[in-house]
Amino acid sequence: MAYLLQQLANAVPLAALYAALAFGYAIGFGVTRRADISYGALFAFSGQLLLLFTDFGYNRMFLVLPAAIAFGGALAAVYTVGAGLFIGRTIMQPLAKKSPNTVIVAALGMVIVLGETARLASNARSIWLPPLMSRSIVFWDDGAFKVALTQLQLLNIGLMAAIVLCGAAIMRYTSWGRIWRAVTDDALAAELCGASAGRVFLVAYGASTLIATLCGILSTSYYGTMDFSVGLLFGLKVLMIAAAGGYSDPLKSAGGAALVGVAETLWGAYGPLMWREMVIFSALVLVLVLSRRERAIP
């Protein structure tokens, strides 16, 4: 019983990460309407820049560790959000208007460009952060086994939950959320009613990038590093996990992604680890097939 409780506790940070990533992806997907694996590359890119600039601040500028991490996080956020806005404005928006299927090819190109940029900037070194806020908070103790999470895990859970809840409130109760829903339903009709579909596209893509950036920084601070191959893997994984709750509603997409995070953790605890990714991806493909809807094109 204690082991199960610990695994459920371990599932919460991963579920929070998947939920926040899926929420951001659904916002961007609403305006592109095409699979965009560059979202995972932006997630990984922000983590890699956090490591690179933290290393620079600590070893070259001789900052104390907290100041170096703050320096690295600030520059990682600026560069990643800037890169996302540039990609959205100069690549994704023109392609989505003219030939939407080329968005998929362009996204793969962005994965390669961002991954190679980070790899070359760090000279292909694996940079690691020291353990941060590693003190355990015990929730249950039967004398033989403790159910606990670290301070950083709890902080990440709170911040990622805040991202989803604040984003959901903005989407539900503000005029921008209503305009976003109008543009995602029918961009031409929204334009005829006075909304700027192009502006909504850029704001949505920027918001999606910001969420990916924050998640990348938070997850890197917990895991300690970010591998160069993570961009493609997370791009594919987020694309699939967001489908668990459906792409039409970011909050539902986040809820479905959280369930995937719990299922993945429990499979890792009780099932063969080598089959985990295949089982999860197979289940997500099944969800996509069952939830697929045909729509006639006039």
Short mmCIF file of C-alpha atoms in Angstrom, two decimals:
data_model
loop_
_atom_site.label_atom_id
_atom_site.label_comp_id
_atom_site.label_asym_id
_atom_site.label_seq_id
_atom_site.Cartn_x
_atom_site.Cartn_y
_atom_site.Cartn_z
CA MET A 1 0.00 0.00 0.00
CA ALA A 2 2.78 2.41 0.91
CA TYR A 3 4.55 1.65 -2.38
CA LEU A 4 1.37 2.41 -4.32
CA LEU A 5 0.92 5.70 -2.46
CA GLN A 6 4.50 6.68 -3.26
CA GLN A 7 3.99 5.89 -6.94
CA LEU A 8 0.81 7.97 -6.99
CA ALA A 9 2.76 10.79 -5.36
CA ASN A 10 5.51 10.39 -7.97
CA ALA A 11 2.87 10.59 -10.69
CA VAL A 12 1.67 14.05 -9.63
CA PRO A 13 4.76 16.04 -10.82
CA LEU A 14 4.76 14.25 -14.19
CA ALA A 15 0.99 14.70 -14.53
CA ALA A 16 1.37 18.42 -13.78
CA LEU A 17 4.12 18.73 -16.41
CA TYR A 18 2.09 16.90 -19.06
CA ALA A 19 -1.02 18.91 -18.22
CA ALA A 20 0.75 22.26 -18.57
CA LEU A 21 2.45 21.22 -21.82
CA ALA A 22 -0.80 19.89 -23.29
CA PHE A 23 -2.64 23.06 -22.28
CA GLY A 24 -0.09 25.22 -24.09
CA TYR A 25 -0.02 22.94 -27.12
CA ALA A 26 -3.81 23.05 -27.46
CA ILE A 27 -3.72 26.87 -27.54
CA GLY A 28 -1.25 26.82 -30.43
CA PHE A 29 -2.97 23.93 -32.21
CA GLY A 30 -6.23 25.89 -32.21
CA VAL A 31 -4.79 28.38 -34.70
CA THR A 32 -2.48 26.14 -36.75
CA ARG A 33 -4.78 23.08 -36.95
CA ARG A 34 -1.76 20.97 -37.84
CA ALA A 35 0.59 18.74 -35.85
CA ASP A 36 3.45 20.93 -34.64
CA ILE A 37 6.32 19.00 -33.08
CA SER A 38 8.40 22.18 -32.78
CA TYR A 39 6.55 22.74 -29.49
CA GLY A 40 8.61 19.99 -27.86
CA ALA A 41 11.77 21.47 -29.37
CA LEU A 42 11.01 24.84 -27.74
CA PHE A 43 10.47 23.02 -24.43
CA ALA A 44 13.88 21.35 -24.71
CA PHE A 45 15.54 24.50 -26.08
CA SER A 46 14.56 26.53 -23.01
CA GLY A 47 16.02 23.89 -20.69
CA GLN A 48 19.26 23.71 -22.67
CA LEU A 49 19.63 27.50 -22.63
CA LEU A 50 18.99 27.51 -18.88
CA LEU A 51 21.94 25.14 -18.45
CA LEU A 52 24.15 27.06 -20.88
CA PHE A 53 23.57 30.51 -19.39
CA THR A 54 23.70 29.23 -15.81
CA ASP A 55 27.07 27.65 -16.57
CA PHE A 56 28.26 30.91 -18.13
CA GLY A 57 27.05 33.00 -15.20
CA TYR A 58 28.60 30.68 -12.62
CA ASN A 59 31.96 29.93 -14.28
CA ARG A 60 32.59 33.09 -16.33
CA MET A 61 30.79 35.84 -14.42
CA PHE A 62 31.48 34.23 -11.01
CA LEU A 63 27.91 34.66 -9.78
CA VAL A 64 26.70 32.74 -6.77
CA LEU A 65 24.58 29.73 -7.73
CA PRO A 66 21.09 31.26 -7.08
CA ALA A 67 22.04 34.37 -9.07
CA ALA A 68 23.49 32.24 -11.88
CA ILE A 69 20.30 30.17 -12.10
CA ALA A 70 18.15 33.33 -12.11
CA PHE A 71 20.40 34.79 -14.83
CA GLY A 72 20.16 31.59 -16.86
CA GLY A 73 16.38 31.34 -16.45
CA ALA A 74 15.78 34.95 -17.49
CA LEU A 75 17.91 34.69 -20.64
CA ALA A 76 16.50 31.27 -21.49
CA ALA A 77 12.98 32.70 -21.32
CA VAL A 78 13.88 35.74 -23.45
CA TYR A 79 15.66 33.75 -26.15
CA THR A 80 13.11 30.92 -26.32
CA VAL A 81 10.04 33.16 -26.41
CA GLY A 82 11.78 35.34 -28.99
CA ALA A 83 12.57 32.28 -31.10
CA GLY A 84 8.97 31.08 -30.79
CA LEU A 85 7.54 34.42 -31.87
CA PHE A 86 9.96 34.56 -34.81
CA ILE A 87 8.97 31.03 -35.87
CA GLY A 88 5.28 31.81 -35.51
CA ARG A 89 5.42 35.09 -37.43
CA THR A 90 7.82 34.27 -40.26
CA ILE A 91 7.27 30.53 -40.78
CA MET A 92 4.13 29.05 -39.28
CA GLN A 93 1.64 31.86 -39.96
CA PRO A 94 2.41 32.21 -43.71
CA LEU A 95 2.48 28.44 -44.20
CA ALA A 96 -0.77 27.88 -42.29
CA LYS A 97 -2.52 30.35 -44.62
CA LYS A 98 -1.15 29.03 -47.90
CA SER A 99 -0.36 25.33 -47.48
CA PRO A 100 -1.26 24.00 -44.02
CA ASN A 101 0.32 20.57 -44.52
CA THR A 102 3.75 22.16 -44.92
CA VAL A 103 3.49 23.24 -41.26
CA ILE A 104 4.32 19.64 -40.33
CA VAL A 105 7.49 19.66 -42.46
CA ALA A 106 8.52 23.10 -41.22
CA ALA A 107 8.03 21.96 -37.61
CA LEU A 108 10.44 19.05 -38.17
CA GLY A 109 12.95 21.53 -39.60
CA MET A 110 12.60 23.72 -36.51
CA VAL A 111 13.24 20.71 -34.27
CA ILE A 112 16.54 20.12 -36.05
CA VAL A 113 17.54 23.81 -36.08
CA LEU A 114 16.79 24.40 -32.40
CA GLY A 115 18.41 21.16 -31.27
CA GLU A 116 21.57 21.74 -33.29
CA THR A 117 21.78 25.38 -32.18
CA ALA A 118 21.75 24.36 -28.53
CA ARG A 119 24.17 21.48 -29.16
CA LEU A 120 26.71 23.65 -30.97
CA ALA A 121 26.40 26.49 -28.44
CA SER A 122 27.32 24.10 -25.63
CA ASN A 123 29.96 22.20 -27.66
CA ALA A 124 27.89 19.02 -27.24
CA ARG A 125 28.61 19.01 -23.50
CA SER A 126 26.16 17.58 -21.00
CA ILE A 127 25.76 20.29 -18.36
CA TRP A 128 24.22 19.37 -15.01
CA LEU A 129 22.73 21.52 -12.29
CA PRO A 130 23.34 20.58 -8.65
CA PRO A 131 20.36 19.20 -6.69
CA LEU A 132 18.01 22.04 -5.82
CA MET A 133 15.52 22.15 -2.93
CA SER A 134 16.02 18.43 -2.36
CA ARG A 135 14.67 18.31 1.19
CA SER A 136 11.86 15.74 1.40
CA ILE A 137 8.38 16.58 2.67
CA VAL A 138 6.86 13.46 4.25
CA PHE A 139 3.12 12.95 3.78
CA TRP A 140 2.74 9.53 5.35
CA ASP A 141 5.03 7.39 7.49
CA ASP A 142 4.21 3.91 8.78
CA GLY A 143 7.61 3.46 10.39
CA ALA A 144 8.98 1.25 7.62
CA PHE A 145 8.16 3.32 4.54
CA LYS A 146 7.76 7.04 3.94
CA VAL A 147 5.64 8.64 1.24
CA ALA A 148 7.38 11.88 0.34
CA LEU A 149 8.11 14.46 -2.34
CA THR A 150 10.90 17.01 -2.49
CA GLN A 151 10.40 20.73 -2.04
CA LEU A 152 11.22 21.35 -5.70
CA GLN A 153 8.67 18.78 -6.84
CA LEU A 154 5.97 20.50 -4.79
CA LEU A 155 7.03 23.91 -6.13
CA ASN A 156 6.89 22.63 -9.71
CA ILE A 157 3.46 21.09 -9.13
CA GLY A 158 2.15 24.37 -7.74
CA LEU A 159 3.60 26.50 -10.54
CA MET A 160 2.44 24.19 -13.33
CA ALA A 161 -1.03 23.92 -11.81
CA ALA A 162 -1.09 27.73 -11.60
CA ILE A 163 -0.17 27.95 -15.29
CA VAL A 164 -3.10 25.73 -16.24
CA LEU A 165 -5.62 27.37 -13.89
CA CYS A 166 -4.64 30.95 -14.80
CA GLY A 167 -4.65 30.06 -18.48
CA ALA A 168 -8.06 28.42 -18.18
CA ALA A 169 -9.44 31.50 -16.41
CA ILE A 170 -8.08 33.76 -19.17
CA MET A 171 -9.54 31.55 -21.87
CA ARG A 172 -12.93 31.35 -20.17
CA TYR A 173 -13.53 34.80 -18.70
CA THR A 174 -11.68 37.29 -20.91
CA SER A 175 -12.50 38.75 -24.30
CA TRP A 176 -9.30 37.32 -25.73
CA GLY A 177 -10.46 33.80 -24.87
CA ARG A 178 -13.75 34.39 -26.66
CA ILE A 179 -11.95 35.79 -29.70
CA TRP A 180 -9.57 32.81 -29.71
CA ARG A 181 -12.53 30.42 -29.73
CA ALA A 182 -14.13 32.37 -32.55
CA VAL A 183 -10.96 32.28 -34.66
CA THR A 184 -10.40 28.57 -34.03
CA ASP A 185 -14.00 27.81 -35.02
CA ASP A 186 -14.00 29.91 -38.20
CA ALA A 187 -11.22 32.42 -38.86
CA LEU A 188 -12.98 34.01 -41.85
CA ALA A 189 -16.23 34.56 -39.95
CA ALA A 190 -14.26 36.04 -37.05
CA GLU A 191 -12.52 38.43 -39.46
CA LEU A 192 -15.88 39.53 -40.83
CA CYS A 193 -16.96 40.31 -37.26
CA GLY A 194 -13.95 42.55 -36.70
CA ALA A 195 -11.45 40.16 -35.08
CA SER A 196 -7.88 40.06 -36.36
CA ALA A 197 -7.13 36.40 -37.03
CA GLY A 198 -3.48 37.19 -37.73
CA ARG A 199 -3.04 38.91 -34.36
CA VAL A 200 -4.81 36.06 -32.56
CA PHE A 201 -2.48 33.59 -34.30
CA LEU A 202 0.63 35.38 -33.04
CA VAL A 203 -0.69 35.87 -29.50
CA ALA A 204 -1.76 32.21 -29.30
CA TYR A 205 1.57 30.99 -30.65
CA GLY A 206 3.41 33.28 -28.25
CA ALA A 207 1.36 32.07 -25.28
CA SER A 208 1.97 28.47 -26.31
CA THR A 209 5.71 29.16 -26.54
CA LEU A 210 5.73 30.87 -23.13
CA ILE A 211 4.13 27.84 -21.47
CA ALA A 212 6.61 25.47 -23.17
CA THR A 213 9.46 27.74 -22.03
CA LEU A 214 8.36 27.83 -18.40
CA CYS A 215 7.83 24.06 -18.34
CA GLY A 216 11.28 23.51 -19.85
CA ILE A 217 12.95 25.68 -17.22
CA LEU A 218 11.05 24.08 -14.34
CA SER A 219 11.60 20.48 -15.46
CA THR A 220 15.30 21.10 -16.13
CA SER A 221 15.74 22.57 -12.66
CA TYR A 222 14.28 19.35 -11.25
CA TYR A 223 15.92 16.71 -13.46
CA GLY A 224 19.21 18.62 -13.53
CA THR A 225 19.85 18.43 -17.28
CA MET A 226 18.18 18.45 -20.69
CA ASP A 227 19.31 16.08 -23.42
CA PHE A 228 19.63 17.21 -27.05
CA SER A 229 17.33 14.43 -28.29
CA VAL A 230 14.46 15.42 -26.00
CA GLY A 231 13.04 17.95 -28.47
CA LEU A 232 11.82 15.41 -31.01
CA LEU A 233 10.68 12.91 -28.35
CA PHE A 234 8.68 15.47 -26.41
CA GLY A 235 7.34 17.01 -29.60
CA LEU A 236 5.81 13.68 -30.55
CA LYS A 237 4.76 12.85 -27.00
CA VAL A 238 3.02 16.18 -26.34
CA LEU A 239 1.26 15.94 -29.69
CA MET A 240 -0.12 12.57 -28.64
CA ILE A 241 -0.89 13.24 -24.97
CA ALA A 242 -2.77 16.41 -25.83
CA ALA A 243 -5.11 14.23 -27.89
CA ALA A 244 -6.11 12.28 -24.78
CA GLY A 245 -8.44 15.09 -23.74
CA GLY A 246 -9.13 16.46 -27.20
CA TYR A 247 -7.61 19.49 -28.91
CA SER A 248 -10.75 21.63 -28.92
CA ASP A 249 -10.60 22.62 -25.25
CA PRO A 250 -7.16 23.32 -23.68
CA LEU A 251 -8.43 22.50 -20.18
CA LYS A 252 -9.79 19.11 -21.27
CA SER A 253 -6.56 18.48 -23.11
CA ALA A 254 -4.65 19.20 -19.89
CA GLY A 255 -6.89 16.82 -17.94
CA GLY A 256 -6.37 14.00 -20.42
CA ALA A 257 -2.61 14.60 -20.39
CA ALA A 258 -2.55 14.41 -16.59
CA LEU A 259 -4.19 10.98 -16.76
CA VAL A 260 -1.52 9.87 -19.22
CA GLY A 261 1.15 11.02 -16.75
CA VAL A 262 -0.41 8.93 -13.98
CA ALA A 263 -0.72 5.89 -16.26
CA GLU A 264 2.90 6.23 -17.41
CA THR A 265 4.19 6.39 -13.83
CA LEU A 266 2.15 3.39 -12.70
CA TRP A 267 3.29 1.34 -15.70
CA GLY A 268 6.89 2.22 -14.86
CA ALA A 269 6.30 1.02 -11.29
CA TYR A 270 4.47 -2.25 -12.02
CA GLY A 271 5.05 -3.11 -15.69
CA PRO A 272 8.13 -3.89 -17.82
CA LEU A 273 9.99 -0.60 -18.20
CA MET A 274 11.25 -1.38 -21.71
CA TRP A 275 7.65 -1.60 -22.98
CA ARG A 276 6.41 1.60 -21.33
CA GLU A 277 6.82 4.00 -24.24
CA MET A 278 5.36 1.54 -26.75
CA VAL A 279 2.32 0.84 -24.58
CA ILE A 280 1.67 4.53 -23.88
CA PHE A 281 2.06 5.56 -27.51
CA SER A 282 -0.09 2.64 -28.70
CA ALA A 283 -2.85 3.64 -26.28
CA LEU A 284 -2.65 7.26 -27.46
CA VAL A 285 -2.82 6.22 -31.11
CA LEU A 286 -5.93 4.19 -30.26
CA VAL A 287 -7.47 7.27 -28.60
CA LEU A 288 -6.70 9.34 -31.69
CA VAL A 289 -8.28 6.77 -34.02
CA LEU A 290 -11.40 6.38 -31.89
CA SER A 291 -11.88 10.13 -31.45
CA ARG A 292 -11.18 11.06 -35.07
CA ARG A 293 -14.02 12.86 -36.78
CA GLU A 294 -14.48 13.20 -40.50
CA ARG A 295 -15.55 16.61 -41.73
CA ALA A 296 -16.59 17.29 -45.27
CA ILE A 297 -14.67 20.08 -46.99
CA PRO A 298 -17.01 22.32 -48.99
#
